[in-house]
mmCIF file of C-alpha atoms in Angstrom:
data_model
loop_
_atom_site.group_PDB
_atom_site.id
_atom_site.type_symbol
_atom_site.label_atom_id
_atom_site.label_comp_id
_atom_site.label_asym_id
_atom_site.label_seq_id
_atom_site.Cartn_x
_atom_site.Cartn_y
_atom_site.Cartn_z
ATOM 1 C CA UNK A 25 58.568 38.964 77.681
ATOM 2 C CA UNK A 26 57.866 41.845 80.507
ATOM 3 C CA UNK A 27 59.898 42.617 83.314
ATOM 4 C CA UNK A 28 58.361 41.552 86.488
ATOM 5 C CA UNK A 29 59.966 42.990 89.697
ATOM 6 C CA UNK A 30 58.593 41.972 92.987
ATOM 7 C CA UNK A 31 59.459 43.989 95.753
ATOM 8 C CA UNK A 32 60.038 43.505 99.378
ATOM 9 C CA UNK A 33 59.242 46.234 101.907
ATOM 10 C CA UNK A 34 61.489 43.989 104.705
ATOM 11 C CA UNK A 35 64.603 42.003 103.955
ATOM 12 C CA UNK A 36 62.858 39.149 106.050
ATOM 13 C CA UNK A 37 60.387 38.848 102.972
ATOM 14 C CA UNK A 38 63.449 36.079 102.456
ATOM 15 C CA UNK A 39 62.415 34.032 105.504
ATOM 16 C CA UNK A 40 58.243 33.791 104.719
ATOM 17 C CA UNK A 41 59.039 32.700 100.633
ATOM 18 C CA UNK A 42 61.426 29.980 101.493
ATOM 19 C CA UNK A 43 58.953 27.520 100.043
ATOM 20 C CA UNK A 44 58.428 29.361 96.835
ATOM 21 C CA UNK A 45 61.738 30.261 96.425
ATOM 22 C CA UNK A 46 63.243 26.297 96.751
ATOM 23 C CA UNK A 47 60.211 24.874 95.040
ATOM 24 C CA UNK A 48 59.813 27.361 92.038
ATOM 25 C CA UNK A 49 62.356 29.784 91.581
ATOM 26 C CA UNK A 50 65.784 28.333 92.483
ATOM 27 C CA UNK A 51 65.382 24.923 90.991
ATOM 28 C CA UNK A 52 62.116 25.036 87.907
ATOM 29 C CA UNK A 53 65.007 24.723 85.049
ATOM 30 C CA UNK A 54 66.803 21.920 86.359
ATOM 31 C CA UNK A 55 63.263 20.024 87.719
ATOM 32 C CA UNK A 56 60.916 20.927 85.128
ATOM 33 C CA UNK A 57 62.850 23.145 82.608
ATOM 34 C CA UNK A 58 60.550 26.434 83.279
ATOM 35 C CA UNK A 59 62.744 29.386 82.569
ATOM 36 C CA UNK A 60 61.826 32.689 85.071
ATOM 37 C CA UNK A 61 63.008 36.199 84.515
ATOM 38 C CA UNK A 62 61.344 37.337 87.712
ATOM 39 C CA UNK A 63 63.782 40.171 89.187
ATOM 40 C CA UNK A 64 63.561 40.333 93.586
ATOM 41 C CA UNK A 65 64.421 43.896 94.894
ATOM 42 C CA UNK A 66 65.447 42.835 98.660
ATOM 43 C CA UNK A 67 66.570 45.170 101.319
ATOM 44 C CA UNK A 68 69.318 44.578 102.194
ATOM 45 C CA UNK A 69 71.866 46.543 104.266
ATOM 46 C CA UNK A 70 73.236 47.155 107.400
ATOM 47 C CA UNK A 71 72.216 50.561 108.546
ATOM 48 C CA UNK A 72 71.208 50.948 112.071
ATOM 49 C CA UNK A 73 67.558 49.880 111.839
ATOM 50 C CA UNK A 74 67.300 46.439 113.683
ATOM 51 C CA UNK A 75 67.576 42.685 112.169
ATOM 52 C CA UNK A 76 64.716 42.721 109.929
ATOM 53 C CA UNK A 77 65.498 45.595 107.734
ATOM 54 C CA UNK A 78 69.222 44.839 107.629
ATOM 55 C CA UNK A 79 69.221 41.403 106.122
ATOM 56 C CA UNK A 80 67.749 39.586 102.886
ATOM 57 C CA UNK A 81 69.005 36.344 103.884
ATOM 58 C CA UNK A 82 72.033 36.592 101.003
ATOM 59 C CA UNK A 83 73.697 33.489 102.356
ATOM 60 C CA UNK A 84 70.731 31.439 101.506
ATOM 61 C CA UNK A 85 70.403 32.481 98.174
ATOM 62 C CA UNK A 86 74.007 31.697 97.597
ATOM 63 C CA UNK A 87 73.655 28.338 99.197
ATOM 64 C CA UNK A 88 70.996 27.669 96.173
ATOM 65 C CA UNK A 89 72.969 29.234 93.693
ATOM 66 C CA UNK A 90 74.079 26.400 91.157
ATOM 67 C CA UNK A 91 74.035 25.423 87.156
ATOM 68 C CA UNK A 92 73.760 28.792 86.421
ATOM 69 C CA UNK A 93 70.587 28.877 87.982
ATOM 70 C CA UNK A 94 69.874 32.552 89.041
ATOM 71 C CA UNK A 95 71.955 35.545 89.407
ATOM 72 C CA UNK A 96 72.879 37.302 92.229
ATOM 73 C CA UNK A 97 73.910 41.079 92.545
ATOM 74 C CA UNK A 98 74.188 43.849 95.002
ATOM 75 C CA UNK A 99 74.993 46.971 93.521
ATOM 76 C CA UNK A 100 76.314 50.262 93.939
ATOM 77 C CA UNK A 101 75.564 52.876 91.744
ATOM 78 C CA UNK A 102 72.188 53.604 90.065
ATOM 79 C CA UNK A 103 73.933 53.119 86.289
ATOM 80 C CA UNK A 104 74.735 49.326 87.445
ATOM 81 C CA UNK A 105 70.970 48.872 88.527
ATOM 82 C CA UNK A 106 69.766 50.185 85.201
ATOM 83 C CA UNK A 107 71.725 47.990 83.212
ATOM 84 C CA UNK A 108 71.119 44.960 84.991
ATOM 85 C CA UNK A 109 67.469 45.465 84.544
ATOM 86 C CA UNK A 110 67.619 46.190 81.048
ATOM 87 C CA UNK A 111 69.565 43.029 80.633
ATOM 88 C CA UNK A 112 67.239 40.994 82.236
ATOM 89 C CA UNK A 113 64.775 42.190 79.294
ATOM 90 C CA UNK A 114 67.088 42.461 76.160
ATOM 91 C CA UNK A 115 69.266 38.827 76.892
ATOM 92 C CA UNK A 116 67.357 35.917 74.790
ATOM 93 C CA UNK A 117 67.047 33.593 77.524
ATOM 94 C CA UNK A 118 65.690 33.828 80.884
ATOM 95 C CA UNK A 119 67.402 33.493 84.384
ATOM 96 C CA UNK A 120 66.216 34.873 88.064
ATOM 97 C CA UNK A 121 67.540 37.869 89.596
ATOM 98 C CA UNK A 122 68.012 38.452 92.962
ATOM 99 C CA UNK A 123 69.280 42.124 94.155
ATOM 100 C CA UNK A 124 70.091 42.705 97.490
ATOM 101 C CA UNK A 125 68.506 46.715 97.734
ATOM 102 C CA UNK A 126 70.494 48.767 100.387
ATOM 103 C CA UNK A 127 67.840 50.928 101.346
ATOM 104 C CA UNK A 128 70.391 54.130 101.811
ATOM 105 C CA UNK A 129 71.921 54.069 98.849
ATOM 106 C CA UNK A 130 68.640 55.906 97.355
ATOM 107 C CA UNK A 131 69.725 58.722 99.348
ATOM 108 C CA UNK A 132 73.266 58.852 99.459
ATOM 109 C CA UNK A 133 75.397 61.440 97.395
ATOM 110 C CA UNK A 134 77.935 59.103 96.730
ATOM 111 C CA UNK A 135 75.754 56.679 95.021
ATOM 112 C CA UNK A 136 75.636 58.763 91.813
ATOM 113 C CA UNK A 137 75.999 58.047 88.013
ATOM 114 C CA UNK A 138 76.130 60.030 84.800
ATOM 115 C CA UNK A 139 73.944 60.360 82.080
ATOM 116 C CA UNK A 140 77.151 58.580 79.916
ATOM 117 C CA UNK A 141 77.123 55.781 82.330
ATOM 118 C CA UNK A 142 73.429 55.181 81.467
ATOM 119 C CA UNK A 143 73.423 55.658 78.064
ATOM 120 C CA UNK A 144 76.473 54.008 76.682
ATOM 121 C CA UNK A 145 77.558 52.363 80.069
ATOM 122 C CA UNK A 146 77.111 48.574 80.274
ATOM 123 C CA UNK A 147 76.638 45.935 83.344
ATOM 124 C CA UNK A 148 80.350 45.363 84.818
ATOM 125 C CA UNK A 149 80.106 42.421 87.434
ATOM 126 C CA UNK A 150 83.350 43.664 89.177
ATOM 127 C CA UNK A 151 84.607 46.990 89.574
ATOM 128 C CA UNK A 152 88.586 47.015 89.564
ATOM 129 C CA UNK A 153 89.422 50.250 92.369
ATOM 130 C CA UNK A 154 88.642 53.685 90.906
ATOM 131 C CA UNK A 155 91.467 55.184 93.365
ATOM 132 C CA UNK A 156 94.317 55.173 90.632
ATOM 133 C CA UNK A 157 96.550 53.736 92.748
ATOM 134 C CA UNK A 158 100.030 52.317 92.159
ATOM 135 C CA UNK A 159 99.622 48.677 92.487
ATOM 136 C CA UNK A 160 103.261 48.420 93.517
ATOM 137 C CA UNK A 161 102.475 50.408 96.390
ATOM 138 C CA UNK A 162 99.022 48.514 97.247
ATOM 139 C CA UNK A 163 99.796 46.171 100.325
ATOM 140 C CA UNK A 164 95.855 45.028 100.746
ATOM 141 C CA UNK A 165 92.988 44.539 98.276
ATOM 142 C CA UNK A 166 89.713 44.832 99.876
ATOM 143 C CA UNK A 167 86.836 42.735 98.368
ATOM 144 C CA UNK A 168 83.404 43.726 99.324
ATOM 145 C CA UNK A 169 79.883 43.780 97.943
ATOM 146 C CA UNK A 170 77.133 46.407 98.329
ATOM 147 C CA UNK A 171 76.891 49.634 100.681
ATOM 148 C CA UNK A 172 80.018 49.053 103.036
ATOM 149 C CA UNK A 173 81.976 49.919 99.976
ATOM 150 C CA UNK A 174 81.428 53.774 100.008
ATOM 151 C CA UNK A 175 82.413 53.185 103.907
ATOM 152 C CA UNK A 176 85.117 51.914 102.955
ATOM 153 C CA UNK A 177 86.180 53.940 100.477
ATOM 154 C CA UNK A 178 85.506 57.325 102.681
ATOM 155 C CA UNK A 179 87.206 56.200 105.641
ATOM 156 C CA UNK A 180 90.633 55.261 102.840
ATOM 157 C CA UNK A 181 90.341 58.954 101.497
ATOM 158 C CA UNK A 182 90.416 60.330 105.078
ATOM 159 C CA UNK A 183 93.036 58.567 106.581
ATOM 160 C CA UNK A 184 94.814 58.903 103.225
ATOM 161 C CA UNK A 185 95.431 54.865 102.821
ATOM 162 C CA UNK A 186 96.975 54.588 100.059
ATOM 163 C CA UNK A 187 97.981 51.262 100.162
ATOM 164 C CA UNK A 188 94.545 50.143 100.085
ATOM 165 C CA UNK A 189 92.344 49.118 96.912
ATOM 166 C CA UNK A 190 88.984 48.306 97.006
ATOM 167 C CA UNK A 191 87.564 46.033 94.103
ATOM 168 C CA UNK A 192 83.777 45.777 94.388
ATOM 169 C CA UNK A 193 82.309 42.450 93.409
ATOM 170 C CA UNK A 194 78.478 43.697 91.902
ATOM 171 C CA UNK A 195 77.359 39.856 90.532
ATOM 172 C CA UNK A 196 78.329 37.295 93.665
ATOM 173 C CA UNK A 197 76.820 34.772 91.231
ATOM 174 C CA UNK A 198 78.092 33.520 88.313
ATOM 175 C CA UNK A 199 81.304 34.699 89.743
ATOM 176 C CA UNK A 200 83.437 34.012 86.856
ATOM 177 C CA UNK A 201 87.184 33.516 87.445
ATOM 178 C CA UNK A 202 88.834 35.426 84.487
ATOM 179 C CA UNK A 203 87.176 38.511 85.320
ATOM 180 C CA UNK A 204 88.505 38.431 89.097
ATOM 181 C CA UNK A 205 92.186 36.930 88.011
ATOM 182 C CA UNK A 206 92.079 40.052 85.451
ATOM 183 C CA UNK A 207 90.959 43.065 88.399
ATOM 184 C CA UNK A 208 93.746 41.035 90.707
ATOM 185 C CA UNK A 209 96.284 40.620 88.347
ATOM 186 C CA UNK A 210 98.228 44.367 89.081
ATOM 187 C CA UNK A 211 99.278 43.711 92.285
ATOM 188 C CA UNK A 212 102.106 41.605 93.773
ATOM 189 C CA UNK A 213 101.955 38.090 95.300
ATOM 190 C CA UNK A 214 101.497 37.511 98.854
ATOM 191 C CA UNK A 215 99.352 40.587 98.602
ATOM 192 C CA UNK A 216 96.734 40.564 101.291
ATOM 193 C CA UNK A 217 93.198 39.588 99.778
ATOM 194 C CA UNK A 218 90.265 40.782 102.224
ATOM 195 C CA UNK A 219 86.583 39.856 101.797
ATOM 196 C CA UNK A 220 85.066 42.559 103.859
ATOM 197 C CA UNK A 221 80.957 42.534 104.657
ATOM 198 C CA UNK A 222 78.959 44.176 106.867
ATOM 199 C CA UNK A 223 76.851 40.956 107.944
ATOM 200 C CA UNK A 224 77.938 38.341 111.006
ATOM 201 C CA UNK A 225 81.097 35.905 110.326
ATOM 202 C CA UNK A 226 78.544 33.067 109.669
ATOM 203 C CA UNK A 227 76.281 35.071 107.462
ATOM 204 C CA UNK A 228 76.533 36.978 104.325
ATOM 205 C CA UNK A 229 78.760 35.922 101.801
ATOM 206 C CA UNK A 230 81.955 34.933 103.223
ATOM 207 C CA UNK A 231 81.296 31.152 103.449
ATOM 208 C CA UNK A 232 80.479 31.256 99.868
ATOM 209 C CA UNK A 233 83.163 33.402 98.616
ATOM 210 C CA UNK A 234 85.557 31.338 101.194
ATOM 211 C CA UNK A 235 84.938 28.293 99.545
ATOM 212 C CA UNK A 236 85.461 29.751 96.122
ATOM 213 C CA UNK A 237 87.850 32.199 96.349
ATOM 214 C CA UNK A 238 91.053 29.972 96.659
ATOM 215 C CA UNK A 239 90.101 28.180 93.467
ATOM 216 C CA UNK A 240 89.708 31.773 91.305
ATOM 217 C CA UNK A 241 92.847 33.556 93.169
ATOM 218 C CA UNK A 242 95.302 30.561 92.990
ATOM 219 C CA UNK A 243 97.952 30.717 95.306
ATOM 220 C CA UNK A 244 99.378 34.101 94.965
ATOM 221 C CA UNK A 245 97.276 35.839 97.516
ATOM 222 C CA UNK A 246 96.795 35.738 101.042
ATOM 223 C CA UNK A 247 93.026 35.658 101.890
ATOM 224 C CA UNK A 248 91.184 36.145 105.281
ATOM 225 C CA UNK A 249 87.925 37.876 106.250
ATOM 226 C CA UNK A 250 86.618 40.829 108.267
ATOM 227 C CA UNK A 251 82.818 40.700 108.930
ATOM 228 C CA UNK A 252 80.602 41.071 112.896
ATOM 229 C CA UNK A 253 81.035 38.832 115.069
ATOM 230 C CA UNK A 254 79.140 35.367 114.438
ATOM 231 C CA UNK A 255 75.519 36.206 115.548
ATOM 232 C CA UNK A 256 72.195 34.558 115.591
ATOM 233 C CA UNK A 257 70.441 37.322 114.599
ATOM 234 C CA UNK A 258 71.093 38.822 111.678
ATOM 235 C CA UNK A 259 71.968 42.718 113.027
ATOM 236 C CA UNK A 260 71.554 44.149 116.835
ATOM 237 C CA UNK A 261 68.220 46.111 117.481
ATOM 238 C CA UNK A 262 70.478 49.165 119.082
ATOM 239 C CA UNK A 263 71.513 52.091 116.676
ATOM 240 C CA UNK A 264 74.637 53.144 119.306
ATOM 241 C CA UNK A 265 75.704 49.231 118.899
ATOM 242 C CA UNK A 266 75.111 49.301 115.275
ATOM 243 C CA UNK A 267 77.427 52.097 115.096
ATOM 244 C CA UNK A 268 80.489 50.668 116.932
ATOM 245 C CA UNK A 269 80.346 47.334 115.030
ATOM 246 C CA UNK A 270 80.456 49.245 111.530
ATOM 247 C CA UNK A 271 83.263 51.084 112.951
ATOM 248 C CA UNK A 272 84.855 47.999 113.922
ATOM 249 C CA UNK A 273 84.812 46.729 110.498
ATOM 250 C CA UNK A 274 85.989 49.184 108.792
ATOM 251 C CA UNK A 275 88.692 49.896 110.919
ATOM 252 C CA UNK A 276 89.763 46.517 110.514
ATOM 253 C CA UNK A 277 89.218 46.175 106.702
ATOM 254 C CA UNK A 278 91.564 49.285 106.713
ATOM 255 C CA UNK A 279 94.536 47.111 108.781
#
């Protein structure tokens, strides 16, 4: 009935508990109907610091994600942690939880949340844009998960995009479809749908969300991707090289 959290120092911790993970976390219910609530705080973010602390391995856990078997979030605002946590405890049954933990979040002023947000706030799985745009003016909806979205959204204030919205998905799994037709529903066919990430082309979540997204869109959006470049390792050791590829993205999530 407790909340266990088990906490990674590394996002690598991924890549030594493969063997629990397949054999007793992802896959107990549908072998031998144990339930788990164990939570997994995983860092997870790029940020300049070299492969190992950048990456938690999300693609894998998505790539095991099935049945409703576990959930998957990465957040971005301390009110959204809170309440997943305290659903995790409250719900009557018991699921998993993975969240990928971007490590400068804890320090960032944007990552901020009233005391209304925690108190009578509850768990949204995605964020429609905050930007109050006019979605008849919005030529590009940026879908991203995590960090990169205050990077995202600094770099649209600054150059003043305002054809730009950025919808933040905070649970990758159970992505449920009525709750992404319903944040996509404003704007105009043929609008440009982006899935934006910070991790390599064959990493992250884009082969996931590729493979899904089509099906939960429909045909009224036009949907491509703007990640790194594919990569074997997860994120380059240099800070300088760090710091042109996240400029790279975001100047191309931006158009």
């Amino acid at each position: 009935d407790g909340l266990i959290i088990w906490e990674a120092q590394f996002g690598d911790f991924a890549n030594g508990a493969q063997v629990l993970i397949d054999q007793f976390l992802s896959s107990s219910e549908d072998k031998w109907y144990r339930l788990s609530g164990l939570t997994l705080l995983l860092p997870h973010g790029f940020e300049g610091q070299g492969p190992e602390h950048s990456s938690a391995r999300l693609e894998r856990w998505l790539n095991l994600c099935a049945e409703d078997n576990m959930q998957v979030c990465n957040l971005t605002t301390p009110a959204q942690c809170f309440h997943v946590l305290r659903r995790q405890v409250v719900r009557s049954y018991r699921k998993p939880l993975i969240i990928m933990s971007p490590k400068s979040l804890l320090r960032s002023p944007l990552a901020i949340s009233s005391l209304d947000d925690l108190a009578t706030g509850t768990f949204q799985r995605i964020i429609p844009d905050v930007a109050n745009l006019d979605p008849k003016q919005v030529k590009r909806v940026l879908l991203c998960s995590g960090k990169v979205y205050y990077e995202l959204a600094t770099a649209r204030e600054e150059r003043k995009r305002h054809d730009v919205a950025i919808v933040r998905v905070e649970q990758l799994y159970p992505l449920r479809k009525g709750e992404l037709e319903r944040v996509l529903r404003p704007y105009a066919d043929g609008t440009q749908v982006v899935w934006v990430q910070e991790e390599p082309w064959n990493m992250g979540a884009w082969y996931y969300m590729q493979a899904r997204l089509p099906e939960l869109i429909g045909r009224r959006f036009v949907l491509s991707c703007v990640s790194r470049a594919e990569s074997a390792s997860p994120a380059t050791g240099s800070l300088s090289a760090h710091k042109i590829e996240q400029e790279r993205v975001v100047d191309q999530a931006l158009g």
